[in-house]
Amino acid sequence: MAFTWGVSTAAYQIEGGVGEGGRGLSIWDTFSHEPGRISDGSTGDVACDHFHRYAEDVDLMAGLGIDAYRFSVAWPRIQPDGTGPANATGLDFYDRLVDALLGKGIDPVVTLFHWDLPQALQDKGGWLSRDTAFRFAEYAGLVAAALGDRVRLWITLNEPFVHMTLGYATGEHAPGQTLLFDALPVAHHQLLGHGLAVTALRAQGAAAVAIANNYTPIWPIGEGDVAAAAAYHALHNRLFTDPLLGRGYPELGLDPSVVHAGDLDTIAAPLDALGVNYYNPTGVRAPSTPDSPLPFELVPISGYPTTAFGWPVVPDGLRQLLVSLKEEYGESLPPIHVTESGCAYDGIDDPERVTYLDGHIGAMRSAMASGVDVRGYFVWSLLDNFEWAEGYTKRFGLVHVDYDTQVRTPKTSYAWYRDLIRASR
Ligand code: FCB
């Protein structure tokens, strides 16, 4: 099977058009409009105006020569209140996008939840409520009924770890709650929603189903930090992988009453692929005070170049991660797609991004050479876009966006990725 080269985006980060086509409010509309939440005071109201300019953006993808485009569907476009029948106008946008992609020979890869929960569901508890899992499966079925004949791969959730942690535990992301370990039911309800959605998607004849997790290799800083590293590994990596692959939950203190009979079987529904989003390793040490509420402390990794986000550039971390997934899960590990890999740098001439991508693609290839089954690589991102709490200050695109004029300008890295794809044919 040919390797899949692609790019990734997410609805709230690029679409804009927030008041159009009957779209309801999402938690990111609410959150980004609250003073002090977004570093540059911006919102996703307009973003890259992709809602109106999608045809131009598909042309940019065609120019890259990608095989597949990973985008997300905005749940509140389909169910403005998070429940009930599909809003036909909302579906119509994705219907046109999918046809435009196929018209250029690009396969659609659809993420169903990239963090923009309908506000009406948040008002009933969001992912702290078990009911949200059932609402999610209902929504998944509606989208699959409309697009399922043309979508090559479905991704249920994007990075449930990041959504739980930043959204519900520490509050930097929507919905902005600060529950620390009391956020753990959000993990279970997202995973249950995933499992129920797998069933709903398959009932509609879905071609293939996956989930995209954020993974990080954990680096203990010193010899005394191994237990702390294991604790963080359980939370960041294993919590969202062990139950999917039939191993139940690692010991983290999740209230057992949250997990109902049969849930673990639902969550362990067979997957066609595992999406891996990788940005950097995480340095961990033991807590410096005995009364620390957490069994670990995160420490910056030093000795590596950093991106404009301050994230360390460690290409070999991707190789380590892929190899360790294979070691940890063996035969139960589904084929992998690297569903996000990329970096923030300014400038249209962006040699640093070329170096970054070249290093990470090389690291992925070396994991493949040692036996890891990787089927695809998706650059985050096609366009500069709304980088959540960082607003428009961090630019991840292969294509530069001037937010005043919406003019798109391919960067040096765009030409480099195009040439790499061409050469690999
Ligand atoms: C990931 C998110 C994606 C983007 C990148 C930089 O965690 O999935 O939307 O923000 O980080």
CSV table of C-alpha atoms and ligand atoms in Angstrom, one decimal:
chain,number,residue,atom,x,y,z
A,1,MET,CA,0.0,0.0,0.0
A,2,ALA,CA,1.3,3.4,-0.9
A,3,PHE,CA,2.4,5.7,1.9
A,4,THR,CA,0.0,8.6,2.5
A,5,TRP,CA,1.3,12.2,2.6
A,6,GLY,CA,-1.0,14.8,3.9
A,7,VAL,CA,-1.7,18.0,5.9
A,8,SER,CA,-3.9,18.6,8.9
A,9,THR,CA,-6.2,21.5,10.1
A,10,ALA,CA,-9.0,21.9,12.5
A,11,ALA,CA,-12.4,23.7,12.1
A,12,TYR,CA,-12.2,26.4,14.7
A,13,GLN,CA,-8.6,27.2,13.8
A,14,ILE,CA,-9.3,28.0,10.2
A,15,GLU,CA,-13.0,28.3,9.3
A,16,GLY,CA,-14.4,31.6,10.6
A,17,GLY,CA,-17.9,32.0,9.4
A,18,VAL,CA,-19.0,31.4,13.0
A,19,GLY,CA,-22.5,32.9,12.5
A,20,GLU,CA,-23.2,31.4,9.1
A,21,GLY,CA,-25.2,28.4,7.9
A,22,GLY,CA,-27.1,28.0,11.1
A,23,ARG,CA,-24.0,27.1,13.1
A,24,GLY,CA,-24.5,27.1,16.9
A,25,LEU,CA,-22.0,28.3,19.5
A,26,SER,CA,-19.1,26.2,20.5
A,27,ILE,CA,-17.1,26.4,23.8
A,28,TRP,CA,-14.3,28.0,21.8
A,29,ASP,CA,-16.6,30.9,20.8
A,30,THR,CA,-17.5,31.5,24.4
A,31,PHE,CA,-14.0,31.1,25.7
A,32,SER,CA,-12.1,33.2,23.1
A,33,HIS,CA,-14.5,36.1,23.7
A,34,GLU,CA,-13.8,36.1,27.5
A,35,PRO,CA,-11.2,38.8,28.3
A,36,GLY,CA,-7.7,37.5,29.1
A,37,ARG,CA,-8.1,34.0,27.7
A,38,ILE,CA,-6.3,34.4,24.4
A,39,SER,CA,-2.8,35.9,24.4
A,40,ASP,CA,-3.4,38.5,21.7
A,41,GLY,CA,-7.1,39.0,22.5
A,42,SER,CA,-8.2,37.4,19.3
A,43,THR,CA,-11.0,35.0,18.5
A,44,GLY,CA,-11.7,32.4,15.7
A,45,ASP,CA,-14.6,34.6,14.4
A,46,VAL,CA,-12.9,35.0,11.0
A,47,ALA,CA,-9.6,33.0,11.4
A,48,CYS,CA,-8.5,32.1,7.8
A,49,ASP,CA,-12.0,32.6,6.4
A,50,HIS,CA,-11.7,29.0,5.1
A,51,PHE,CA,-15.5,28.7,5.2
A,52,HIS,CA,-15.6,31.0,2.2
A,53,ARG,CA,-12.1,30.3,0.7
A,54,TYR,CA,-12.0,26.6,0.9
A,55,ALA,CA,-11.8,26.2,-2.9
A,56,GLU,CA,-8.6,28.3,-3.0
A,57,ASP,CA,-7.3,26.2,-0.1
A,58,VAL,CA,-8.0,23.0,-1.9
A,59,ASP,CA,-6.1,24.4,-4.8
A,60,LEU,CA,-3.1,25.0,-2.5
A,61,MET,CA,-3.4,21.3,-1.4
A,62,ALA,CA,-3.5,20.2,-5.0
A,63,GLY,CA,-0.3,22.2,-5.6
A,64,LEU,CA,1.4,20.3,-2.8
A,65,GLY,CA,0.4,17.0,-4.4
A,66,ILE,CA,-0.8,15.5,-1.1
A,67,ASP,CA,-2.7,12.2,-1.0
A,68,ALA,CA,-5.0,13.1,1.9
A,69,TYR,CA,-6.3,16.1,3.8
A,70,ARG,CA,-7.2,15.8,7.5
A,71,PHE,CA,-9.8,18.4,8.6
A,72,SER,CA,-12.3,18.5,11.4
A,73,VAL,CA,-16.1,18.9,11.3
A,74,ALA,CA,-17.4,21.6,13.6
A,75,TRP,CA,-20.0,19.8,15.6
A,76,PRO,CA,-22.1,23.0,16.2
A,77,ARG,CA,-22.5,23.4,12.4
A,78,ILE,CA,-24.2,19.9,12.3
A,79,GLN,CA,-26.1,20.1,15.6
A,80,PRO,CA,-26.3,23.7,16.7
A,81,ASP,CA,-27.5,22.7,20.1
A,82,GLY,CA,-25.6,19.4,20.3
A,83,THR,CA,-28.6,17.2,19.8
A,84,GLY,CA,-31.4,16.5,17.3
A,85,PRO,CA,-31.4,16.1,13.5
A,86,ALA,CA,-28.6,17.4,11.3
A,87,ASN,CA,-28.6,21.0,10.1
A,88,ALA,CA,-28.6,20.5,6.3
A,89,THR,CA,-26.8,23.8,5.6
A,90,GLY,CA,-24.0,22.8,7.9
A,91,LEU,CA,-23.5,19.4,6.3
A,92,ASP,CA,-23.6,21.1,2.9
A,93,PHE,CA,-20.4,22.9,3.6
A,94,TYR,CA,-18.5,19.7,4.3
A,95,ASP,CA,-20.2,18.0,1.4
A,96,ARG,CA,-18.8,20.6,-1.0
A,97,LEU,CA,-15.4,20.5,0.6
A,98,VAL,CA,-15.3,16.7,0.3
A,99,ASP,CA,-16.3,16.9,-3.4
A,100,ALA,CA,-13.7,19.6,-4.1
A,101,LEU,CA,-11.0,17.4,-2.5
A,102,LEU,CA,-12.0,14.3,-4.5
A,103,GLY,CA,-12.1,16.4,-7.6
A,104,LYS,CA,-8.4,17.0,-7.1
A,105,GLY,CA,-7.6,13.4,-6.2
A,106,ILE,CA,-7.2,14.2,-2.5
A,107,ASP,CA,-8.8,11.8,0.0
A,108,PRO,CA,-10.7,13.3,2.9
A,109,VAL,CA,-9.7,12.2,6.4
A,110,VAL,CA,-12.3,13.6,8.8
A,111,THR,CA,-11.8,14.3,12.5
A,112,LEU,CA,-15.2,14.5,14.3
A,113,PHE,CA,-14.1,16.3,17.5
A,114,HIS,CA,-11.3,18.8,17.5
A,115,TRP,CA,-12.3,20.5,20.8
A,116,ASP,CA,-15.2,22.7,19.6
A,117,LEU,CA,-18.0,21.2,21.7
A,118,PRO,CA,-21.5,22.8,21.3
A,119,GLN,CA,-21.9,25.3,24.1
A,120,ALA,CA,-25.4,23.8,24.8
A,121,LEU,CA,-23.7,20.5,25.8
A,122,GLN,CA,-21.2,22.3,27.9
A,123,ASP,CA,-24.0,23.9,29.8
A,124,LYS,CA,-25.1,20.4,30.8
A,125,GLY,CA,-21.6,19.5,32.0
A,126,GLY,CA,-19.6,18.9,28.8
A,127,TRP,CA,-17.4,15.9,28.9
A,128,LEU,CA,-17.9,15.7,32.7
A,129,SER,CA,-21.3,14.4,31.8
A,130,ARG,CA,-21.7,10.8,30.7
A,131,ASP,CA,-24.5,11.8,28.4
A,132,THR,CA,-22.1,13.8,26.1
A,133,ALA,CA,-20.6,10.4,25.0
A,134,PHE,CA,-24.0,9.4,23.7
A,135,ARG,CA,-24.6,12.8,22.0
A,136,PHE,CA,-21.2,12.4,20.3
A,137,ALA,CA,-22.0,9.0,18.9
A,138,GLU,CA,-25.3,10.4,17.6
A,139,TYR,CA,-23.5,13.3,15.9
A,140,ALA,CA,-20.9,10.9,14.4
A,141,GLY,CA,-23.7,8.8,12.9
A,142,LEU,CA,-25.2,11.9,11.3
A,143,VAL,CA,-21.9,13.0,9.7
A,144,ALA,CA,-21.1,9.5,8.5
A,145,ALA,CA,-24.6,9.1,6.9
A,146,ALA,CA,-23.9,12.2,4.8
A,147,LEU,CA,-20.2,11.8,4.0
A,148,GLY,CA,-19.4,8.2,4.6
A,149,ASP,CA,-19.5,7.2,1.0
A,150,ARG,CA,-16.5,9.4,0.3
A,151,VAL,CA,-14.4,9.6,3.5
A,152,ARG,CA,-11.3,7.4,3.5
A,153,LEU,CA,-10.5,7.5,7.3
A,154,TRP,CA,-12.5,8.8,10.3
A,155,ILE,CA,-10.8,10.1,13.4
A,156,THR,CA,-13.2,10.2,16.3
A,157,LEU,CA,-11.4,12.5,18.8
A,158,ASN,CA,-8.3,14.7,18.5
A,159,GLU,CA,-6.0,14.6,21.5
A,160,PRO,CA,-8.4,13.7,24.4
A,161,PHE,CA,-5.5,14.1,26.8
A,162,VAL,CA,-4.9,17.7,25.8
A,163,HIS,CA,-8.6,18.5,25.8
A,164,MET,CA,-9.0,17.0,29.3
A,165,THR,CA,-5.9,18.6,30.7
A,166,LEU,CA,-5.9,22.1,29.3
A,167,GLY,CA,-9.7,22.3,29.1
A,168,TYR,CA,-10.7,20.8,32.4
A,169,ALA,CA,-7.7,20.3,34.7
A,170,THR,CA,-5.6,23.5,34.3
A,171,GLY,CA,-7.9,25.8,32.3
A,172,GLU,CA,-5.7,27.3,29.6
A,173,HIS,CA,-8.2,26.0,26.9
A,174,ALA,CA,-12.0,26.0,26.6
A,175,PRO,CA,-14.0,25.3,28.7
A,176,GLY,CA,-11.4,26.8,31.1
A,177,GLN,CA,-12.0,24.6,34.2
A,178,THR,CA,-9.4,24.0,36.8
A,179,LEU,CA,-10.3,20.7,38.4
A,180,LEU,CA,-6.9,19.1,38.4
A,181,PHE,CA,-7.4,15.3,39.1
A,182,ASP,CA,-11.1,15.8,39.3
A,183,ALA,CA,-11.0,16.2,35.5
A,184,LEU,CA,-10.3,12.4,35.1
A,185,PRO,CA,-14.0,11.5,34.3
A,186,VAL,CA,-13.5,13.6,31.2
A,187,ALA,CA,-11.0,11.0,30.0
A,188,HIS,CA,-13.5,8.2,30.5
A,189,HIS,CA,-16.4,10.0,28.9
A,190,GLN,CA,-14.3,11.0,25.9
A,191,LEU,CA,-13.1,7.4,25.4
A,192,LEU,CA,-16.7,6.1,25.9
A,193,GLY,CA,-17.8,8.6,23.2
A,194,HIS,CA,-15.0,7.3,21.0
A,195,GLY,CA,-16.1,3.7,21.4
A,196,LEU,CA,-19.8,4.5,20.9
A,197,ALA,CA,-18.9,6.5,17.8
A,198,VAL,CA,-16.9,3.7,16.4
A,199,THR,CA,-20.0,1.6,16.5
A,200,ALA,CA,-22.1,4.4,15.0
A,201,LEU,CA,-19.6,5.0,12.2
A,202,ARG,CA,-19.4,1.3,11.3
A,203,ALA,CA,-23.2,1.1,11.2
A,204,GLN,CA,-23.0,3.7,8.4
A,205,GLY,CA,-20.4,1.6,6.6
A,206,ALA,CA,-17.3,3.8,7.5
A,207,ALA,CA,-14.3,2.8,5.5
A,208,ALA,CA,-11.8,3.0,8.4
A,209,VAL,CA,-11.8,4.4,11.9
A,210,ALA,CA,-9.1,5.8,14.1
A,211,ILE,CA,-8.4,8.2,17.0
A,212,ALA,CA,-5.6,10.8,17.1
A,213,ASN,CA,-3.8,10.9,20.4
A,214,ASN,CA,-1.1,13.3,21.5
A,215,TYR,CA,2.0,11.3,22.5
A,216,THR,CA,5.2,12.3,24.1
A,217,PRO,CA,8.3,10.3,25.1
A,218,ILE,CA,8.9,10.9,28.7
A,219,TRP,CA,12.5,11.8,29.7
A,220,PRO,CA,13.3,11.4,33.5
A,221,ILE,CA,15.8,14.1,34.3
A,222,GLY,CA,17.8,12.1,36.8
A,223,GLU,CA,18.1,8.6,38.2
A,224,GLY,CA,15.7,9.4,41.0
A,225,ASP,CA,13.0,10.5,38.7
A,226,VAL,CA,12.0,7.2,37.1
A,227,ALA,CA,8.9,6.7,39.3
A,228,ALA,CA,7.8,10.3,38.5
A,229,ALA,CA,8.3,9.6,34.8
A,230,ALA,CA,6.2,6.4,35.0
A,231,ALA,CA,3.4,8.4,36.7
A,232,TYR,CA,3.4,11.0,34.0
A,233,HIS,CA,3.6,8.3,31.2
A,234,ALA,CA,0.5,6.7,32.7
A,235,LEU,CA,-1.4,10.0,32.6
A,236,HIS,CA,-0.3,11.4,29.2
A,237,ASN,CA,0.3,8.3,27.1
A,238,ARG,CA,-1.2,5.2,28.7
A,239,LEU,CA,-4.5,6.6,29.9
A,240,PHE,CA,-5.6,7.1,26.3
A,241,THR,CA,-4.1,4.0,24.8
A,242,ASP,CA,-4.3,1.1,27.3
A,243,PRO,CA,-8.2,1.0,27.3
A,244,LEU,CA,-8.4,1.4,23.6
A,245,LEU,CA,-6.2,-1.6,23.1
A,246,GLY,CA,-8.1,-3.7,25.6
A,247,ARG,CA,-5.9,-3.3,28.7
A,248,GLY,CA,-8.2,-1.2,30.9
A,249,TYR,CA,-7.1,1.9,32.8
A,250,PRO,CA,-3.7,2.4,34.3
A,251,GLU,CA,-3.8,3.1,38.1
A,252,LEU,CA,-4.5,6.9,38.3
A,253,GLY,CA,-7.3,7.2,40.8
A,254,LEU,CA,-10.2,7.4,38.4
A,255,ASP,CA,-13.4,6.9,40.5
A,256,PRO,CA,-14.5,3.4,39.6
A,257,SER,CA,-18.2,4.4,39.7
A,258,VAL,CA,-17.6,6.5,36.6
A,259,VAL,CA,-16.9,3.3,34.6
A,260,HIS,CA,-20.1,1.3,34.1
A,261,ALA,CA,-20.3,-2.4,33.2
A,262,GLY,CA,-19.5,-2.9,29.5
A,263,ASP,CA,-17.8,0.5,29.0
A,264,LEU,CA,-14.3,-1.0,28.7
A,265,ASP,CA,-15.6,-3.4,25.9
A,266,THR,CA,-17.2,-0.4,24.1
A,267,ILE,CA,-13.9,1.5,24.3
A,268,ALA,CA,-11.8,-1.4,23.1
A,269,ALA,CA,-13.7,-1.6,19.8
A,270,PRO,CA,-11.2,-2.7,17.1
A,271,LEU,CA,-9.5,0.2,15.3
A,272,ASP,CA,-8.2,0.4,11.8
A,273,ALA,CA,-5.4,2.8,12.6
A,274,LEU,CA,-3.9,4.8,15.5
A,275,GLY,CA,-3.3,8.5,14.9
A,276,VAL,CA,-0.1,9.8,16.5
A,277,ASN,CA,0.4,13.6,17.1
A,278,TYR,CA,3.9,14.4,18.1
A,279,TYR,CA,5.6,17.7,18.9
A,280,ASN,CA,8.3,17.1,21.6
A,281,PRO,CA,9.5,14.9,24.5
A,282,THR,CA,8.6,15.9,28.1
A,283,GLY,CA,11.2,16.2,30.8
A,284,VAL,CA,9.9,14.9,34.2
A,285,ARG,CA,11.3,14.8,37.7
A,286,ALA,CA,10.1,13.8,41.2
A,287,PRO,CA,8.1,16.5,43.0
A,288,SER,CA,10.3,18.9,44.9
A,289,THR,CA,8.0,19.1,47.9
A,290,PRO,CA,6.5,16.1,49.7
A,291,ASP,CA,3.1,17.7,49.9
A,292,SER,CA,2.9,18.3,46.1
A,293,PRO,CA,-0.6,17.5,44.7
A,294,LEU,CA,1.0,15.8,41.7
A,295,PRO,CA,3.4,12.8,41.7
A,296,PHE,CA,5.7,14.5,39.1
A,297,GLU,CA,7.0,17.9,38.0
A,298,LEU,CA,7.5,18.9,34.4
A,299,VAL,CA,10.8,20.4,33.5
A,300,PRO,CA,12.0,22.1,30.3
A,301,ILE,CA,14.3,20.0,28.2
A,302,SER,CA,17.6,21.9,27.6
A,303,GLY,CA,20.3,21.5,24.9
A,304,TYR,CA,18.1,21.5,21.9
A,305,PRO,CA,17.0,24.3,19.5
A,306,THR,CA,13.5,25.6,20.1
A,307,THR,CA,10.6,26.7,17.9
A,308,ALA,CA,8.9,30.1,18.1
A,309,PHE,CA,6.6,28.4,20.7
A,310,GLY,CA,9.7,27.6,22.8
A,311,TRP,CA,9.2,23.9,22.2
A,312,PRO,CA,12.4,21.8,21.9
A,313,VAL,CA,13.2,20.4,18.5
A,314,VAL,CA,13.9,16.7,19.0
A,315,PRO,CA,13.3,14.7,15.8
A,316,ASP,CA,14.6,11.5,17.4
A,317,GLY,CA,11.7,11.7,19.9
A,318,LEU,CA,9.4,10.7,17.2
A,319,ARG,CA,11.5,7.6,16.4
A,320,GLN,CA,11.6,6.8,20.2
A,321,LEU,CA,7.9,7.2,20.5
A,322,LEU,CA,7.0,5.0,17.5
A,323,VAL,CA,9.4,2.3,18.6
A,324,SER,CA,8.1,2.4,22.2
A,325,LEU,CA,4.5,2.1,21.1
A,326,LYS,CA,5.4,-1.0,19.2
A,327,GLU,CA,7.4,-2.4,22.2
A,328,GLU,CA,4.6,-1.6,24.6
A,329,TYR,CA,1.6,-2.9,22.6
A,330,GLY,CA,3.1,-5.4,20.2
A,331,GLU,CA,0.6,-7.1,18.0
A,332,SER,CA,-2.4,-5.2,19.4
A,333,LEU,CA,-1.0,-1.9,18.0
A,334,PRO,CA,-2.9,-0.9,14.9
A,335,PRO,CA,-1.1,0.6,11.9
A,336,ILE,CA,0.0,4.2,12.7
A,337,HIS,CA,-0.6,7.4,10.9
A,338,VAL,CA,1.4,10.4,12.1
A,339,THR,CA,-1.7,12.7,12.1
A,340,GLU,CA,0.2,15.9,13.3
A,341,SER,CA,3.8,16.9,13.1
A,342,GLY,CA,5.0,20.5,12.7
A,343,CYS,CA,6.4,23.6,14.3
A,344,ALA,CA,5.8,27.3,14.8
A,345,TYR,CA,8.2,29.7,13.1
A,346,ASP,CA,7.7,33.2,11.6
A,347,GLY,CA,8.5,34.2,8.1
A,348,ILE,CA,7.7,33.1,4.6
A,349,ASP,CA,11.2,31.9,4.0
A,350,ASP,CA,11.3,29.3,6.7
A,351,PRO,CA,14.4,27.1,6.5
A,352,GLU,CA,13.9,26.1,10.2
A,353,ARG,CA,10.6,24.4,9.3
A,354,VAL,CA,12.3,22.6,6.4
A,355,THR,CA,14.9,21.3,8.8
A,356,TYR,CA,12.3,20.4,11.4
A,357,LEU,CA,10.1,18.4,8.9
A,358,ASP,CA,13.1,16.8,7.3
A,359,GLY,CA,14.4,15.6,10.7
A,360,HIS,CA,11.0,14.3,11.8
A,361,ILE,CA,10.3,12.5,8.5
A,362,GLY,CA,13.7,10.9,8.7
A,363,ALA,CA,13.0,9.8,12.3
A,364,MET,CA,9.7,8.3,11.2
A,365,ARG,CA,11.5,6.4,8.4
A,366,SER,CA,14.0,5.0,10.8
A,367,ALA,CA,11.2,3.7,13.1
A,368,MET,CA,9.6,2.1,10.0
A,369,ALA,CA,13.0,0.6,9.1
A,370,SER,CA,13.0,-1.0,12.5
A,371,GLY,CA,9.6,-2.6,12.0
A,372,VAL,CA,7.0,0.0,13.1
A,373,ASP,CA,4.0,0.0,10.7
A,374,VAL,CA,3.5,3.6,9.8
A,375,ARG,CA,1.2,4.3,6.9
A,376,GLY,CA,0.9,8.1,6.7
A,377,TYR,CA,2.4,11.5,7.7
A,378,PHE,CA,0.3,14.7,8.0
A,379,VAL,CA,2.0,18.1,8.5
A,380,TRP,CA,0.4,20.4,11.0
A,381,SER,CA,-0.6,22.6,9.3
A,382,LEU,CA,-1.6,23.6,5.8
A,383,LEU,CA,-2.2,27.3,6.8
A,384,ASP,CA,-1.1,29.6,9.6
A,385,ASN,CA,-4.1,29.6,11.9
A,386,PHE,CA,-5.7,30.4,15.3
A,387,GLU,CA,-3.4,28.6,17.7
A,388,TRP,CA,-5.9,28.3,20.6
A,389,ALA,CA,-4.7,30.2,23.7
A,390,GLU,CA,-1.9,31.7,21.6
A,391,GLY,CA,-4.2,33.3,19.1
A,392,TYR,CA,-2.6,34.3,15.8
A,393,THR,CA,0.9,34.7,17.4
A,394,LYS,CA,2.2,31.2,16.5
A,395,ARG,CA,2.4,30.3,12.8
A,396,PHE,CA,2.4,26.6,12.0
A,397,GLY,CA,1.5,26.8,8.3
A,398,LEU,CA,3.3,25.6,5.1
A,399,VAL,CA,1.3,28.6,3.7
A,400,HIS,CA,1.5,32.1,5.2
A,401,VAL,CA,-1.8,33.8,5.9
A,402,ASP,CA,-2.0,37.6,6.0
A,403,TYR,CA,-4.9,38.0,8.5
A,404,ASP,CA,-5.7,41.6,7.3
A,405,THR,CA,-6.1,40.6,3.6
A,406,GLN,CA,-6.5,36.8,3.8
A,407,VAL,CA,-3.8,36.6,1.1
A,408,ARG,CA,-2.2,33.1,1.2
A,409,THR,CA,1.5,32.8,0.3
A,410,PRO,CA,3.2,29.4,0.1
A,411,LYS,CA,6.4,29.3,2.2
A,412,THR,CA,9.8,27.8,1.4
A,413,SER,CA,8.6,24.7,3.3
A,414,TYR,CA,5.6,24.3,1.0
A,415,ALA,CA,7.9,23.9,-2.0
A,416,TRP,CA,10.1,21.6,0.0
A,417,TYR,CA,7.2,19.3,1.0
A,418,ARG,CA,5.8,19.3,-2.5
A,419,ASP,CA,9.2,18.2,-3.9
A,420,LEU,CA,9.6,15.5,-1.2
A,421,ILE,CA,6.2,14.1,-2.1
A,422,ARG,CA,7.0,14.2,-5.8
A,423,ALA,CA,10.3,12.5,-5.2
A,424,SER,CA,8.7,9.7,-3.1
A,425,ARG,CA,6.4,8.6,-5.9
B,1,FCB,C1,-2.0,20.1,18.7
B,1,FCB,C2,-3.5,20.4,18.3
B,1,FCB,C3,-3.5,21.3,17.0
B,1,FCB,C4,-2.5,22.4,17.1
B,1,FCB,C5,-1.1,21.9,17.4
B,1,FCB,C6,0.0,22.9,17.3
B,1,FCB,O1,-2.0,19.8,20.1
B,1,FCB,O2,-4.1,19.2,18.0
B,1,FCB,O3,-4.9,21.8,16.9
B,1,FCB,O4,-2.9,23.4,17.9
B,1,FCB,O5,-1.2,21.2,18.6
